[in-house]
Structure formats: C-alpha cells, structure tokens
C-alpha positions as semicolon CSV with decimal commas, in nm:
position;residue;x (nm);y (nm);z (nm)
1;M;13,124;0,829;9,942
2;N;12,806;0,906;10,095
3;T;12,823;1,259;10,126
4;R;12,970;1,300;9,786
5;V;12,635;1,145;9,698
6;N;12,432;1,317;9,893
7;D;12,592;1,623;9,793
8;E;12,500;1,620;9,445
9;P;12,110;1,667;9,404
10;A;12,183;1,975;9,648
11;A;12,431;2,106;9,376
12;A;12,206;2,006;9,087
13;S;11,947;2,183;9,283
14;L;12,127;2,488;9,325
15;T;12,204;2,523;8,966
16;E;11,845;2,483;8,869
17;R;11,758;2,765;9,075
18;A;12,033;3,008;8,923
19;Y;11,898;2,876;8,602
20;A;11,553;2,938;8,639
21;V;11,619;3,290;8,782
22;L;11,885;3,376;8,522
23;R;11,689;3,207;8,222
24;D;11,356;3,430;8,291
25;R;11,528;3,787;8,354
26;L;11,705;3,742;8,024
27;V;11,338;3,617;7,854
28;M;11,183;3,912;7,992
29;L;11,451;4,132;7,912
30;E;11,501;4,251;8,297
31;I;11,889;4,189;8,170
32;K;11,931;4,349;7,844
33;P;12,049;4,236;7,525
34;G;12,422;4,320;7,535
35;E;12,428;4,331;7,911
36;P;12,755;4,153;8,099
37;I;12,648;3,864;8,329
38;N;12,777;3,982;8,682
39;E;12,885;3,666;8,854
40;D;12,994;3,787;9,149
41;R;12,673;4,003;9,206
42;L;12,483;3,695;9,105
43;R;12,637;3,460;9,377
44;T;12,589;3,691;9,617
45;E;12,189;3,811;9,556
46;L;12,163;3,416;9,508
47;G;12,330;3,266;9,758
48;V;12,511;3,014;9,575
49;G;12,851;2,941;9,491
50;R;13,029;2,990;9,129
51;T;12,971;2,641;9,008
52;P;12,616;2,660;8,987
53;I;12,634;3,046;8,842
54;R;12,883;2,898;8,573
55;E;12,694;2,561;8,484
56;A;12,373;2,775;8,439
57;L;12,549;3,005;8,218
58;K;12,659;2,696;7,999
59;R;12,310;2,591;7,985
60;L;12,191;2,941;7,879
61;E;12,447;2,967;7,600
62;Q;12,313;2,669;7,442
63;E;11,993;2,790;7,462
64;R;12,107;3,107;7,308
65;L;12,020;3,374;7,596
66;V;12,412;3,457;7,676
67;V;12,730;3,441;7,511
68;A;13,034;3,413;7,642
69;F;13,368;3,541;7,485
70;P;13,722;3,481;7,623
71;R;13,869;3,708;7,844
72;R;13,562;3,952;7,820
73;G;13,314;3,767;8,002
74;T;12,978;3,659;7,935
75;F;12,696;3,877;7,821
76;A;12,307;3,878;7,727
77;T;12,270;3,812;7,326
78;D;12,098;4,034;7,159
79;V;11,758;4,012;7,036
80;N;11,757;4,019;6,640
81;I;11,417;4,071;6,488
82;S;11,551;3,903;6,150
83;D;11,532;3,598;6,341
84;L;11,172;3,601;6,379
85;S;11,100;3,410;6,047
86;H;11,336;3,118;6,174
87;I;11,187;3,048;6,503
88;S;10,819;3,110;6,387
89;E;10,870;2,853;6,156
90;V;11,006;2,595;6,431
91;R;10,706;2,703;6,614
92;R;10,483;2,672;6,363
93;T;10,557;2,308;6,340
94;L;10,646;2,218;6,683
95;E;10,358;2,449;6,907
96;P;10,045;2,246;6,731
97;L;10,212;1,893;6,764
98;A;10,270;1,971;7,127
99;A;9,929;2,075;7,171
100;S;9,758;1,771;7,030
101;A;10,023;1,575;7,207
102;A;9,928;1,725;7,561
103;A;9,546;1,661;7,482
104;E;9,609;1,315;7,422
105;R;9,890;1,229;7,717
106;A;9,777;1,487;7,997
107;T;9,705;1,277;8,306
108;A;9,414;1,363;8,515
109;E;9,625;1,561;8,746
110;D;9,769;1,731;8,448
111;R;9,391;1,818;8,320
112;A;9,321;1,956;8,652
113;A;9,590;2,134;8,678
114;L;9,506;2,292;8,354
115;T;9,179;2,344;8,439
116;E;9,293;2,571;8,727
117;L;9,444;2,755;8,527
118;R;9,191;2,790;8,264
119;T;8,943;2,908;8,539
120;R;9,191;3,170;8,656
121;L;9,242;3,310;8,333
122;D;8,873;3,322;8,247
123;T;8,757;3,464;8,577
124;T;9,055;3,741;8,643
125;T;9,013;4,102;8,459
126;P;9,288;4,155;8,218
127;S;9,539;4,351;8,350
128;G;9,675;4,660;8,158
129;D;10,051;4,596;8,204
130;N;10,184;4,418;7,925
131;T;10,486;4,305;8,096
132;E;10,248;4,110;8,320
133;L;10,017;3,992;8,053
134;L;10,330;3,819;7,860
135;R;10,448;3,649;8,195
136;V;10,076;3,491;8,224
137;D;10,142;3,380;7,849
138;V;10,459;3,239;7,892
139;G;10,320;3,020;8,205
140;V;10,068;2,897;8,019
141;H;10,281;2,781;7,753
142;R;10,518;2,609;7,980
143;A;10,232;2,414;8,146
144;I;10,110;2,284;7,820
145;Y;10,470;2,183;7,742
146;R;10,442;1,993;8,070
147;C;10,182;1,791;7,982
148;V;10,359;1,636;7,663
149;H;10,552;1,391;7,899
150;N;10,853;1,434;7,653
151;P;11,140;1,599;7,802
152;F;11,349;1,679;7,468
153;L;11,039;1,803;7,283
154;Q;10,951;2,020;7,619
155;D;11,300;2,157;7,634
156;T;11,289;2,220;7,265
157;L;10,959;2,423;7,323
158;V;11,055;2,615;7,605
159;S;11,362;2,713;7,416
160;Y;11,194;2,852;7,114
161;D;10,902;3,012;7,333
162;N;11,206;3,206;7,507
163;L;11,324;3,345;7,215
164;A;10,984;3,429;7,061
165;T;10,926;3,623;7,428
166;R;11,246;3,799;7,402
167;I;11,097;3,960;7,049
168;W;10,740;4,018;7,219
169;C;10,917;4,207;7,485
170;V;11,092;4,448;7,269
171;F;10,775;4,551;7,097
172;L;10,544;4,569;7,430
173;P;10,545;4,948;7,483
174;R;10,371;4,957;7,138
175;L;10,179;4,639;7,119
176;S;9,794;4,672;7,154
177;G;9,540;4,367;7,205
178;M;9,810;4,178;7,447
179;A;9,506;4,041;7,677
180;G;9,321;3,938;7,357
181;H;9,633;3,726;7,280
182;V;9,614;3,591;7,619
183;D;9,283;3,528;7,615
184;E;9,322;3,291;7,315
185;H;9,458;3,042;7,567
186;V;9,123;2,957;7,722
187;P;9,003;2,756;7,449
188;L;9,308;2,610;7,374
189;L;9,329;2,506;7,740
190;T;8,979;2,370;7,674
191;A;9,071;2,174;7,393
192;I;9,355;2,002;7,553
193;I;9,173;1,931;7,851
194;E;8,869;1,775;7,662
195;G;9,127;1,592;7,490
196;D;9,040;1,708;7,152
197;G;9,395;1,730;6,973
198;K;9,277;1,789;6,643
199;K;9,098;2,109;6,789
200;A;9,381;2,192;7,028
201;S;9,684;2,180;6,737
202;E;9,457;2,422;6,492
203;L;9,424;2,672;6,795
204;A;9,784;2,626;6,849
205;S;9,855;2,718;6,527
206;Q;9,677;2,992;6,486
207;H;9,804;3,173;6,821
208;V;10,167;3,120;6,664
209;I;10,061;3,282;6,358
210;G;9,909;3,535;6,522
211;F;10,202;3,643;6,748
212;E;10,442;3,647;6,383
213;R;10,158;3,873;6,262
214;A;10,151;4,101;6,521
215;I;10,535;4,206;6,563
216;R;10,549;4,199;6,162
217;A;10,249;4,476;6,194
218;L;10,519;4,685;6,381
219;I;10,809;4,610;6,216
C-alpha cells in the first residue's frame, strides 16, 4: 500500500514532464503539423515509460495539439489559419479578464516575480531571432496566467495561447516587428504589478487585437 501511494507522485511528475516537453515542441512547431509522434523515440529520449507518454498524449489531444487515429497512430494537428477568428474571439474575452484578475489577485511573491521579468524585458537588447522572441512572449503570458490563481481559467488561457502561438510560428519567417510585440508586455506587466486592473485589461485587449491584425496582414 505505501509503495503504491509513494509511486503516484513520481508517475504524475513523469507524465507532467513528458507533457511539458511535448507541448512546447508542438507549440513551437518543432514537431511539424501532421508529423507522427514517435512514442518509442520519446520514451528513449525522455527516459520515461509508456504510460507517462500515453497520458501526456491524451491531455494534448484534449488541447487540440495532437490527434489519434485507430491503427495509424498519433499525429501533430494541422495549423488552420481559418481558426484564427475563433481563437481570437476567445482570447479577446479571456485575456483582458485574466490581466485584470492578475492585477487584483497577484501575491507579493507574484509581483516580485513579474517585476524581475519586466526588468529583464526592459534591459535586454531585443534578439533578432523571431523564434526566441516568441518563446519570450509565451513565457510572459504564462507568468501572467499564474497570477490569476484560477486553475480552470489558467488551463484555458494556456491552451488558447498555445493555439495562437502555433499560428504565429507559421508566419515567423515573414513577420516584422516581433520585438515590438514583445515590448508591449512591459506596460502590461507594470499595470499588473501596480494593481491597475482596468489598465491591464485594456493593454491585454490591445495586445490580442494587434496579434490578429499582424497575422491578417500576411494572409
């Protein structure tokens, strides 16, 4: 009995690790749309068993990042630009809500972490690498979502941001002004740190609208 109980957190940890690695590879299109997921290779690479990989894939399928076909296997989902309007509709509602909630609910520890993140953004010379800039963008969003302190809302926010990021990745070679898009996070972080929910909501809304406009300009 004791051994079984003690093994459960370890199994959960391995699943979470497999999930996080796979998720970020799928989001950044390191695993290309339509590409098969090689479970054997992943098990060897990550040093985990079959169960953590399978559990991670189940979760990723719920998040529309992979799709499983009977007797064929599991594949990375396609990126459909036609989904942009649907994804943006959800994000235009939830991102301002999350920013406002973060401004109101962030703990002292949260605000210290966001302050440190803002300082790094404000003092680091922007990279010319769009992929690296996009990773920074994703990291800032996830940091803000953690400050909402609502696990259900956080999971939803992360899921839709992941889908939006995959669309970004399709257009990365043609995108200009990515550094400016990331720089928009500095005033947003400031509003959250200072507890200004209204300002944070407005800036988050502008950020999401700007993303959609940037993509539509390239379609």
